[in-house]
PDB file of C-alpha atoms in Angstrom:
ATOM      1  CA  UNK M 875      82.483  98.400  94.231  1.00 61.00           C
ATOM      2  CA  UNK M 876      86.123  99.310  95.251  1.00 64.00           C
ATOM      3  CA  UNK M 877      86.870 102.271  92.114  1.00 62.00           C
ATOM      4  CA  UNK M 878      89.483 104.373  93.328  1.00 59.00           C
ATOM      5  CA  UNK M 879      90.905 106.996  91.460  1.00 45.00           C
ATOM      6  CA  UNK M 880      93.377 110.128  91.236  1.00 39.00           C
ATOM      7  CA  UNK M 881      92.404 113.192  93.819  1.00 42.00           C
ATOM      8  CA  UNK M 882      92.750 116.505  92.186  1.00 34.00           C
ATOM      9  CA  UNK M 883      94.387 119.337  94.558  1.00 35.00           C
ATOM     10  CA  UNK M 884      96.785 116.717  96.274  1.00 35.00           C
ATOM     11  CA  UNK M 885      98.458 119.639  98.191  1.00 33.00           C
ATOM     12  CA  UNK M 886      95.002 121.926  98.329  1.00 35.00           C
ATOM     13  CA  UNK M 887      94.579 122.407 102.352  1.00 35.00           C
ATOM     14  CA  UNK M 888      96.785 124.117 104.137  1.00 33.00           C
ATOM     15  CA  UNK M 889      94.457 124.584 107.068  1.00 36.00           C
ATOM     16  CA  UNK M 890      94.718 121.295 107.871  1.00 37.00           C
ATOM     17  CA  UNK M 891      98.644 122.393 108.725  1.00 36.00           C
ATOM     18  CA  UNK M 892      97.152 125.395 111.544  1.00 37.00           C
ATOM     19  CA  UNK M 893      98.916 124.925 114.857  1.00 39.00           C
ATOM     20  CA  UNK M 894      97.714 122.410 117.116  1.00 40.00           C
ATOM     21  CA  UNK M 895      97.337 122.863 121.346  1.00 41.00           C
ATOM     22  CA  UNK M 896      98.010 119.476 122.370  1.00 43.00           C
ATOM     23  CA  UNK M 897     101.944 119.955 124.276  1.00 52.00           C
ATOM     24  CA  UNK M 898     102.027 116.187 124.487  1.00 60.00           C
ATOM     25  CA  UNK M 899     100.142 113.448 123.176  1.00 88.00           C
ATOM     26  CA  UNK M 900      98.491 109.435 123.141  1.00 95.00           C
ATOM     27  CA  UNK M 901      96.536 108.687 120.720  1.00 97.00           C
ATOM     28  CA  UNK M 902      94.370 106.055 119.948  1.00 98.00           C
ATOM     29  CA  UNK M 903      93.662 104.409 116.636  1.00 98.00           C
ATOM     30  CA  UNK M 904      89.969 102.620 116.630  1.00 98.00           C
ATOM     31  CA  UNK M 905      89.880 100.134 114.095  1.00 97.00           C
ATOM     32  CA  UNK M 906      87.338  97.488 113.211  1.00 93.00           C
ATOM     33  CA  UNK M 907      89.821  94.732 114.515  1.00 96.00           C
ATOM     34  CA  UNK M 908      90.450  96.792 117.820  1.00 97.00           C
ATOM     35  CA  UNK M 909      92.054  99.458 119.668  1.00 98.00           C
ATOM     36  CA  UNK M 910      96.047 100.926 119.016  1.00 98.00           C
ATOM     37  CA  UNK M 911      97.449 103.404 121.429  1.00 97.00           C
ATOM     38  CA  UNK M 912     100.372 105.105 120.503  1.00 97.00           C
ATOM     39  CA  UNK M 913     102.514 107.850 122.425  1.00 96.00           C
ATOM     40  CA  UNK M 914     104.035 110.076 119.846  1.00 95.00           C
ATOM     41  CA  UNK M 915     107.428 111.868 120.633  1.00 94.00           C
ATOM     42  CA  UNK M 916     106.011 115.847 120.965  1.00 91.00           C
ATOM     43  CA  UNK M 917     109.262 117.249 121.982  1.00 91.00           C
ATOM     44  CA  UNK M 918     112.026 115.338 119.959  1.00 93.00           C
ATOM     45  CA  UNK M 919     109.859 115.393 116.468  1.00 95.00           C
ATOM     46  CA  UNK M 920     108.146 118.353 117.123  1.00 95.00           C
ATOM     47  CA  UNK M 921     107.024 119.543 113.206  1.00 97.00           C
ATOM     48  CA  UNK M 922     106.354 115.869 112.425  1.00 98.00           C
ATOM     49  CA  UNK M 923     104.076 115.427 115.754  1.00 96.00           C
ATOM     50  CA  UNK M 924     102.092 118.915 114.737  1.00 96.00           C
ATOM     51  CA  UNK M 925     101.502 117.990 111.562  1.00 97.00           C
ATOM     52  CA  UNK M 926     100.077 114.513 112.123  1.00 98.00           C
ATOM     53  CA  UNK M 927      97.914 116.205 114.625  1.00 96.00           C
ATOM     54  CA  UNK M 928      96.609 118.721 112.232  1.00 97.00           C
ATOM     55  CA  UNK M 929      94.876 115.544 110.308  1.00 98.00           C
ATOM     56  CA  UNK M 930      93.473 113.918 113.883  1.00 97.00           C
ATOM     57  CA  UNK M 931      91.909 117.166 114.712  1.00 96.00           C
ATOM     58  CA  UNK M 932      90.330 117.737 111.419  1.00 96.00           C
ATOM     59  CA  UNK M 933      88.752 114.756 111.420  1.00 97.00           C
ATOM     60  CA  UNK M 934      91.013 113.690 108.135  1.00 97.00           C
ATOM     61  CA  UNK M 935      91.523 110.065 109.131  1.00 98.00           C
ATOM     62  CA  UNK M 936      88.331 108.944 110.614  1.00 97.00           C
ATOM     63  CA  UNK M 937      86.440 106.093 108.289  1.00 96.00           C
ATOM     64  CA  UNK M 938      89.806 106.150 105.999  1.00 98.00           C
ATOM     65  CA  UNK M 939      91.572 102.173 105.656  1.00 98.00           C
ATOM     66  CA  UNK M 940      94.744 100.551 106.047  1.00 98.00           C
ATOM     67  CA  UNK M 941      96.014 100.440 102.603  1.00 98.00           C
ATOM     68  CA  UNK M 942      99.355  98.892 101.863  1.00 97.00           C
ATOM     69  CA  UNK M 943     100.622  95.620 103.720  1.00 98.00           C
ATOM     70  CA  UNK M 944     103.694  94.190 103.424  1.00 97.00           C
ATOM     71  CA  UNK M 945     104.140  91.642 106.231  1.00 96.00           C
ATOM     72  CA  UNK M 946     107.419  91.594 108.558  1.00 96.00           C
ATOM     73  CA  UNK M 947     107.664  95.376 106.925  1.00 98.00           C
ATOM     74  CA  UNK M 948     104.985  97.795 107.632  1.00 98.00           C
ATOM     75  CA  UNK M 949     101.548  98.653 107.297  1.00 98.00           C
ATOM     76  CA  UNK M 950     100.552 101.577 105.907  1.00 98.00           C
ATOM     77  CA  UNK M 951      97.326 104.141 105.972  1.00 98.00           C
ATOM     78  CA  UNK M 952      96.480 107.855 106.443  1.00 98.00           C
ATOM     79  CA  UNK M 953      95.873 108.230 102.672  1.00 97.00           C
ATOM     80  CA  UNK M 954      92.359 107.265 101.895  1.00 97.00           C
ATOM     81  CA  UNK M 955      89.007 107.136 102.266  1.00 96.00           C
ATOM     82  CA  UNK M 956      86.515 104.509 100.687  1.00 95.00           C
ATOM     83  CA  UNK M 957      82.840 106.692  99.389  1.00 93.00           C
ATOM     84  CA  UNK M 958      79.900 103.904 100.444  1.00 89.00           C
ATOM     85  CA  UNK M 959      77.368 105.902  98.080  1.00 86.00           C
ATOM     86  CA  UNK M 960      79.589 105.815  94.767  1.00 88.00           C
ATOM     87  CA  UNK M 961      81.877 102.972  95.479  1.00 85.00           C
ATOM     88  CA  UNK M 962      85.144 105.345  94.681  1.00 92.00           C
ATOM     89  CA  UNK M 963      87.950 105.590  97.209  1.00 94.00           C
ATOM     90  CA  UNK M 964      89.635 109.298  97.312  1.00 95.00           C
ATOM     91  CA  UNK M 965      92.566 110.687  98.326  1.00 96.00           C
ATOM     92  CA  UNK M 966      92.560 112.360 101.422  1.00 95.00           C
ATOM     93  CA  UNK M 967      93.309 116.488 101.273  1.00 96.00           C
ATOM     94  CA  UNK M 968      96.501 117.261 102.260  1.00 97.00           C
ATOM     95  CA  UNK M 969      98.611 120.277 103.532  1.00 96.00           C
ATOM     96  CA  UNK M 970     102.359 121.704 102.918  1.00 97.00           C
ATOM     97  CA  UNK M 971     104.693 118.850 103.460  1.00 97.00           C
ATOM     98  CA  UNK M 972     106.393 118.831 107.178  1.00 98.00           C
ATOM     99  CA  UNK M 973     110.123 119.125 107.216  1.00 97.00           C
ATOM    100  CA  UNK M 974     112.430 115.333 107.636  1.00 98.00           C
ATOM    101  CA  UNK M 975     113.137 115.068 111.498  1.00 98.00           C
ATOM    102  CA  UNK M 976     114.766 111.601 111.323  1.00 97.00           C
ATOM    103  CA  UNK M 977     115.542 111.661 115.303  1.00 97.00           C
ATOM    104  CA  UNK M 978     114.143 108.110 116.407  1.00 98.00           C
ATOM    105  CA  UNK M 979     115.218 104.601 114.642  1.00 98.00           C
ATOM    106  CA  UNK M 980     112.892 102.556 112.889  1.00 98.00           C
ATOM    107  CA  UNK M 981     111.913 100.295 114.974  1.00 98.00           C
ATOM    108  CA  UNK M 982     109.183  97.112 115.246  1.00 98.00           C
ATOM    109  CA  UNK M 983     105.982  99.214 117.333  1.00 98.00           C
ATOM    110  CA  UNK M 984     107.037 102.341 115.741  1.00 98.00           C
ATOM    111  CA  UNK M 985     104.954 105.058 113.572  1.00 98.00           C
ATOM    112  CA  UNK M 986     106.752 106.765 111.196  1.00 98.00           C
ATOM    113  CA  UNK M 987     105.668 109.254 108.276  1.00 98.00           C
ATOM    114  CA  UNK M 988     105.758 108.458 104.450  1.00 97.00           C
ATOM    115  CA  UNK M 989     106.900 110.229 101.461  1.00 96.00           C
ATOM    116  CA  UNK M 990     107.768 110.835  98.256  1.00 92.00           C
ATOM    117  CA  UNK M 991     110.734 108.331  97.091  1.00 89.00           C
ATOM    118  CA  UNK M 992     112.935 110.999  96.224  1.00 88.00           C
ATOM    119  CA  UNK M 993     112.228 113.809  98.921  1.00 96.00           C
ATOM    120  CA  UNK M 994     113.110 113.510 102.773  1.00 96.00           C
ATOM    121  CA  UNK M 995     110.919 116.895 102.945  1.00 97.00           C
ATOM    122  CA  UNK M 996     108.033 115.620 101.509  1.00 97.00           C
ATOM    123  CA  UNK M 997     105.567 113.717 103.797  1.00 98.00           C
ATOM    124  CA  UNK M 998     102.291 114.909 104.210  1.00 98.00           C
ATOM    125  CA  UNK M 999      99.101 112.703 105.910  1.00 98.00           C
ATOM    126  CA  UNK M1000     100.635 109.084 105.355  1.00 98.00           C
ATOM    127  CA  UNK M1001     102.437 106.848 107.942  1.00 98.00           C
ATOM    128  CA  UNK M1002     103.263 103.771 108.658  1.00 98.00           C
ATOM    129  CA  UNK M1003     103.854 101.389 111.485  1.00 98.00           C
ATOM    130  CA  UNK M1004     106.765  99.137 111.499  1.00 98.00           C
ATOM    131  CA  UNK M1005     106.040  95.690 111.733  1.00 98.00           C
ATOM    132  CA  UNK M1006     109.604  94.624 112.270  1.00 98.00           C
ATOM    133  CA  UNK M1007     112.932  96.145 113.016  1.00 98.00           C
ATOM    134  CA  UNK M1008     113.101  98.096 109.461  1.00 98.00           C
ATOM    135  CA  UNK M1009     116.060 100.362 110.999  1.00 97.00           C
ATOM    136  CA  UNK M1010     119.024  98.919 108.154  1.00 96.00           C
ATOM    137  CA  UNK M1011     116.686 100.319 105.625  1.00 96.00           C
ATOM    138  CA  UNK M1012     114.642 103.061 106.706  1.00 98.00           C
ATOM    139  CA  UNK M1013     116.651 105.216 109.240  1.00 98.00           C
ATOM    140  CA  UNK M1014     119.018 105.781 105.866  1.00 96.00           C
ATOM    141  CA  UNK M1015     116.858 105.541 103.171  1.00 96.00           C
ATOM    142  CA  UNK M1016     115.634 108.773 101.279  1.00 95.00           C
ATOM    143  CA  UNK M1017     117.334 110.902 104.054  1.00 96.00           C
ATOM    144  CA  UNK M1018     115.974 108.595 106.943  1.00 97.00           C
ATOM    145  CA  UNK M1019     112.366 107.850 107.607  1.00 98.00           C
ATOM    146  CA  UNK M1020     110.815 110.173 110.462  1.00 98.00           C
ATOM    147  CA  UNK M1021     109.319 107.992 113.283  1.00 98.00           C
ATOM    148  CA  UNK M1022     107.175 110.137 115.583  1.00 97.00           C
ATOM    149  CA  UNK M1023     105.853 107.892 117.896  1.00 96.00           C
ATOM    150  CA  UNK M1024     105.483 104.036 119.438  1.00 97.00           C
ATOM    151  CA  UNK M1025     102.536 101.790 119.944  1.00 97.00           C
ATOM    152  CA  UNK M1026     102.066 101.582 123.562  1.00 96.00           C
ATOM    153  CA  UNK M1027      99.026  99.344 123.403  1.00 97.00           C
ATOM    154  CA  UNK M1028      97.177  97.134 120.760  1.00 98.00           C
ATOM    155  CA  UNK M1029     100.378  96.005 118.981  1.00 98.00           C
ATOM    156  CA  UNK M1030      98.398  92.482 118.659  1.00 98.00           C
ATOM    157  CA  UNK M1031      95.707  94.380 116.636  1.00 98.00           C
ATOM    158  CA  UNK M1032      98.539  95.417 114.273  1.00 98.00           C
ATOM    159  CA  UNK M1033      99.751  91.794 114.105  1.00 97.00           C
ATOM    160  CA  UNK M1034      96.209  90.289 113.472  1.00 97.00           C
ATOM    161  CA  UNK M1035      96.236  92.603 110.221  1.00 98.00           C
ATOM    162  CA  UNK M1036      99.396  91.416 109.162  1.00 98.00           C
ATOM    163  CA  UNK M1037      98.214  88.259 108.897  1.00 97.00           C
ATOM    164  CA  UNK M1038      95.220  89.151 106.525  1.00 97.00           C
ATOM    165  CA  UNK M1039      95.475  88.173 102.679  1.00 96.00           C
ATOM    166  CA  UNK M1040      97.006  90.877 100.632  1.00 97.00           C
ATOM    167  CA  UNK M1041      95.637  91.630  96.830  1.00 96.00           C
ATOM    168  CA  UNK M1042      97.029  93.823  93.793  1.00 94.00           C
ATOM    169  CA  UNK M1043      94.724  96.232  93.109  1.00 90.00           C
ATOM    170  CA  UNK M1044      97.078  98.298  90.910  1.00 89.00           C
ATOM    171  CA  UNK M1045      98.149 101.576  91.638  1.00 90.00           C
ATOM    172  CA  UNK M1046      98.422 102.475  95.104  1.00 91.00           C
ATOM    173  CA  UNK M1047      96.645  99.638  95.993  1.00 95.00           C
ATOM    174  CA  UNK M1048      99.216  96.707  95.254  1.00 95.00           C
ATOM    175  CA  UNK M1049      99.369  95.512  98.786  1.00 96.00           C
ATOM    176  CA  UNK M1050      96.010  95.806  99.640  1.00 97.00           C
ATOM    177  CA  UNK M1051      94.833  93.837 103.196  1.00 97.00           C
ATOM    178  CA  UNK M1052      91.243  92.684 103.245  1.00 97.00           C
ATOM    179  CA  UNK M1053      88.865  91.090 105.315  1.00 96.00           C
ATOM    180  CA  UNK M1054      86.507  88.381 104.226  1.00 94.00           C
ATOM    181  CA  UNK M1055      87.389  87.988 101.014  1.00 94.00           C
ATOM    182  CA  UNK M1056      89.930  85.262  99.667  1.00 91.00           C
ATOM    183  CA  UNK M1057      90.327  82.770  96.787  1.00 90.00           C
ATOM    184  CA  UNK M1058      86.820  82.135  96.443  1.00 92.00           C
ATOM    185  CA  UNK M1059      85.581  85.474  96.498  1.00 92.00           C
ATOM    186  CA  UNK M1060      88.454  86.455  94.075  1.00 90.00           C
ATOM    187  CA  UNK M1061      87.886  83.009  91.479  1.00 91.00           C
ATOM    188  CA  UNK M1062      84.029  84.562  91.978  1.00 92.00           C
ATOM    189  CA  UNK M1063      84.455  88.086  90.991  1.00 91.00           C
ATOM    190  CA  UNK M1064      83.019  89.561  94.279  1.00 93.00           C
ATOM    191  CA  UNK M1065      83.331  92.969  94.238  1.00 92.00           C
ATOM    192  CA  UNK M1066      85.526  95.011  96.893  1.00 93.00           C
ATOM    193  CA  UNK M1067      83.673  96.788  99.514  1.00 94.00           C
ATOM    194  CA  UNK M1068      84.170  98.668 102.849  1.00 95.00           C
ATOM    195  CA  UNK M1069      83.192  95.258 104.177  1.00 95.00           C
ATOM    196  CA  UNK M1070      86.668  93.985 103.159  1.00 96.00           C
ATOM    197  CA  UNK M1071      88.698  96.958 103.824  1.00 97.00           C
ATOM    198  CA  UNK M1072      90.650  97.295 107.079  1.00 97.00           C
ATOM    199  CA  UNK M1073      88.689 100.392 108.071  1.00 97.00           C
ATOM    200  CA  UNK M1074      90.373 103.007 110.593  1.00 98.00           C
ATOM    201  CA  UNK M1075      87.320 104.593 112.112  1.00 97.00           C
ATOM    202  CA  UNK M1076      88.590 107.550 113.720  1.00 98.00           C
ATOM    203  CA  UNK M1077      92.310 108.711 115.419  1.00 98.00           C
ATOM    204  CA  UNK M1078      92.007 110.422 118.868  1.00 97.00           C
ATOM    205  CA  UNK M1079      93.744 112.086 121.644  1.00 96.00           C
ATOM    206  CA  UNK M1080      92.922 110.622 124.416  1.00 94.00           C
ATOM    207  CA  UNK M1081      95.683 112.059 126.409  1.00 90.00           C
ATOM    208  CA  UNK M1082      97.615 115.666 126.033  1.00 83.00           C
ATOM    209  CA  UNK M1083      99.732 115.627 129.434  1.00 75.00           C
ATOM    210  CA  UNK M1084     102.615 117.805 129.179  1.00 71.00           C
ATOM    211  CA  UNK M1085     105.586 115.749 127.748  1.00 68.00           C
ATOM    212  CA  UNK M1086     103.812 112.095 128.112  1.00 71.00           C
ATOM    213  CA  UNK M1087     106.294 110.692 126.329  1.00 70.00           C
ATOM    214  CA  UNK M1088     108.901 111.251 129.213  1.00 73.00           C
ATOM    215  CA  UNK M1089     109.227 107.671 130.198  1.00 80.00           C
ATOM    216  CA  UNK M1090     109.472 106.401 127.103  1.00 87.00           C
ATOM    217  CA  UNK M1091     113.086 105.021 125.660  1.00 91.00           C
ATOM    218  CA  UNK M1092     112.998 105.214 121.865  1.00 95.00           C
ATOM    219  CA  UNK M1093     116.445 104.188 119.824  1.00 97.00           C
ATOM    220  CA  UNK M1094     118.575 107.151 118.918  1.00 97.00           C
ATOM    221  CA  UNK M1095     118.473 107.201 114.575  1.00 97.00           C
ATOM    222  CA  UNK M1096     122.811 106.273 114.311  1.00 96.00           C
ATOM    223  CA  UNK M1097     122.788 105.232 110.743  1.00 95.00           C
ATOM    224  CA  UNK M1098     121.709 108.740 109.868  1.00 92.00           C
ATOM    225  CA  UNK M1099     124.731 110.030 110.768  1.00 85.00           C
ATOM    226  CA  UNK M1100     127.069 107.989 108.341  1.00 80.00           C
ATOM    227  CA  UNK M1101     124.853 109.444 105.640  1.00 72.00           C
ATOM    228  CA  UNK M1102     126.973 112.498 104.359  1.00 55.00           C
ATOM    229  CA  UNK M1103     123.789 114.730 103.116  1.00 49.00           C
ATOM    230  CA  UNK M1104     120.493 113.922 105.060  1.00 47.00           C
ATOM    231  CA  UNK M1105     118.881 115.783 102.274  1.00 47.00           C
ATOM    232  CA  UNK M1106     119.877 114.124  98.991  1.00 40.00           C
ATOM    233  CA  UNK M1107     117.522 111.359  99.271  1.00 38.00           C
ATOM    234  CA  UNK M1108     119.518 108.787  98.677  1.00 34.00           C
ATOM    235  CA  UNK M1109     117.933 105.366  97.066  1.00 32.00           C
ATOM    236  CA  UNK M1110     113.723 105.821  96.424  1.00 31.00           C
ATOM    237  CA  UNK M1111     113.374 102.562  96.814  1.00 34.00           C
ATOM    238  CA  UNK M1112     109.881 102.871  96.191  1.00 34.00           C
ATOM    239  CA  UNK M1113     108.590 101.071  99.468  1.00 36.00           C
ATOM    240  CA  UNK M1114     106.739 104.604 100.836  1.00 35.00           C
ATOM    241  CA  UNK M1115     106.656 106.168  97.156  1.00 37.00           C
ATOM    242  CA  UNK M1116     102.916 106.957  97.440  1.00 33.00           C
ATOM    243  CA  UNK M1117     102.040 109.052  94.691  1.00 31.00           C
ATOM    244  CA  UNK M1118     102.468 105.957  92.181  1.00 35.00           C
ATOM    245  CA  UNK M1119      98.335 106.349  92.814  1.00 36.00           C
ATOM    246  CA  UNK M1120      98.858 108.735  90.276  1.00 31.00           C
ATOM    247  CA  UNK M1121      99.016 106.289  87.531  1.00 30.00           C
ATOM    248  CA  UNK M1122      97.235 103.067  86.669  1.00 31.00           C
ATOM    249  CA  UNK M1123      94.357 103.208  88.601  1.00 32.00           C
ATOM    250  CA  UNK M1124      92.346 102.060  85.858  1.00 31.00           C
ATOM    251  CA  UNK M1125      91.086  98.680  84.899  1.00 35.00           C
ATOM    252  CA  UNK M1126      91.811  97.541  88.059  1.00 42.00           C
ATOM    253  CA  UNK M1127      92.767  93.708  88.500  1.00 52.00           C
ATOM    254  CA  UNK M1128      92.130  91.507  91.800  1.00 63.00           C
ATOM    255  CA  UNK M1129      95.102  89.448  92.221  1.00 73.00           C
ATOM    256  CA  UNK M1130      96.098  87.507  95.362  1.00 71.00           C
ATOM    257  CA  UNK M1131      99.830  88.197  96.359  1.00 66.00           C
ATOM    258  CA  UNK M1132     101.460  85.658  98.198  1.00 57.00           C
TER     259      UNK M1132
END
């Protein structure tokens, strides 16, 4: 039975923020639909990079799921974790927030970090990839959106998601993907399990050669620069605003978006 609710001690481990020894990294997300590799940009988003790599080496996203889906946007994860015992999905612990470094344009195959709707400085364990070219938007929006990294294998596993059904869960969980379940298990009731989820069952490096991402040719951020105060957030927007998992995540409702 899917029950999430609110985490206490949101910002509780700092540990989880302790310097990592990769210089240069691929990593490779293992998902129950397939493999994504993705070469993350050590040496031009180098807080962002450290900080996402403080979670892989904890351990922090292994057996967490994919939840928020918008298609032709992004798909999001890096925030949760469904409990098999209890049925209750908690919030991952997270560290200090990692400073805005809004280098590298939002582009379709990238990764980039989200955050509060209000604060570039804000992002802690949740990213998203971009599913399309989201660069009008999100290289300006809320002091640009930090991408870190680009899928350099498996972007077909990403696309296979996006084409899953979505449901309203409430709360965090308004654009939630799942697997095997669909107007007949919703007109039935069927309860939502880590059968349906989009499970991510572990992130790891599977490469730390010094400055990997040489080769790679990611799109210059532009837009940022016609913004006159990186820092002042700009519009929330709401699309990576993810602590609205603080409220309503109580008599949930199954709903089927379109």
């Amino acid at each position: 039975m899917f029950k999430p609710f609110m985490a206490a001690g949101a910002l509780a481990t700092a540990a989880l923020l302790s310097s990592t020894s990769a210089l240069a990294t691929i990593v490779e997300f293992e998902t129950e639909l397939g493999n994504v590799q993705v070469n993350l940009y050590d040496e031009s988003t180098p807080e962002t990079v450290e900080n996402f790599l403080s979670y892989v080496e904890s351990g922090a996203y292994d057996n967490t799921f994919f939840h928020r889906l918008v298609p032709e946007f992004i798909l999001q994860g890096g925030g949760f974790r469904y409990i098999e015992d209890s049925g209750d999905v908690k919030s991952i612990e997270t560290g200090d927030p990692v400073i805005n470094e809004p280098e590298w344009s939002n582009r379709q195959g990238t990764i980039a970090m989200a955050k509060l709707g209000t604060d570039p400085n804000s992002a802690t364990s949740q990213w998203f990839f971009n599913l399309e070219n989201n660069h009008e938007n999100l290289d300006v929006q809320n002091g640009g959106f930090t991408v870190f990294g680009e899928v350099i294998s498996g972007m077909s596993v990403l696309e296979d998601i996006a084409e899953l059904p979505r449901f309203n869960l409430q709360g965090a969980f308004t654009n939630l993907p799942l697997r095997n379940y669909g107007e007949e298990e919703l007109e039935n009731d069927v309860e939502v399990d880590s059968t349906h989820l989009v499970n991510l069952l572990s992130v790891r490096i599977i490469d730390d050669a010094e400055n990997s991402a040489a080769d790679l040719d990611p799109v210059p951020n532009t837009l940022i620069d016609s913004v006159e105060d990186k820092d002042s957030g700009g519009s929330s927007g709401g699309a990576m605003g993810w602590l609205t998992l603080m409220l309503g995540l109580l008599g949930l409702r199954k709903v089927l978006v379109s």
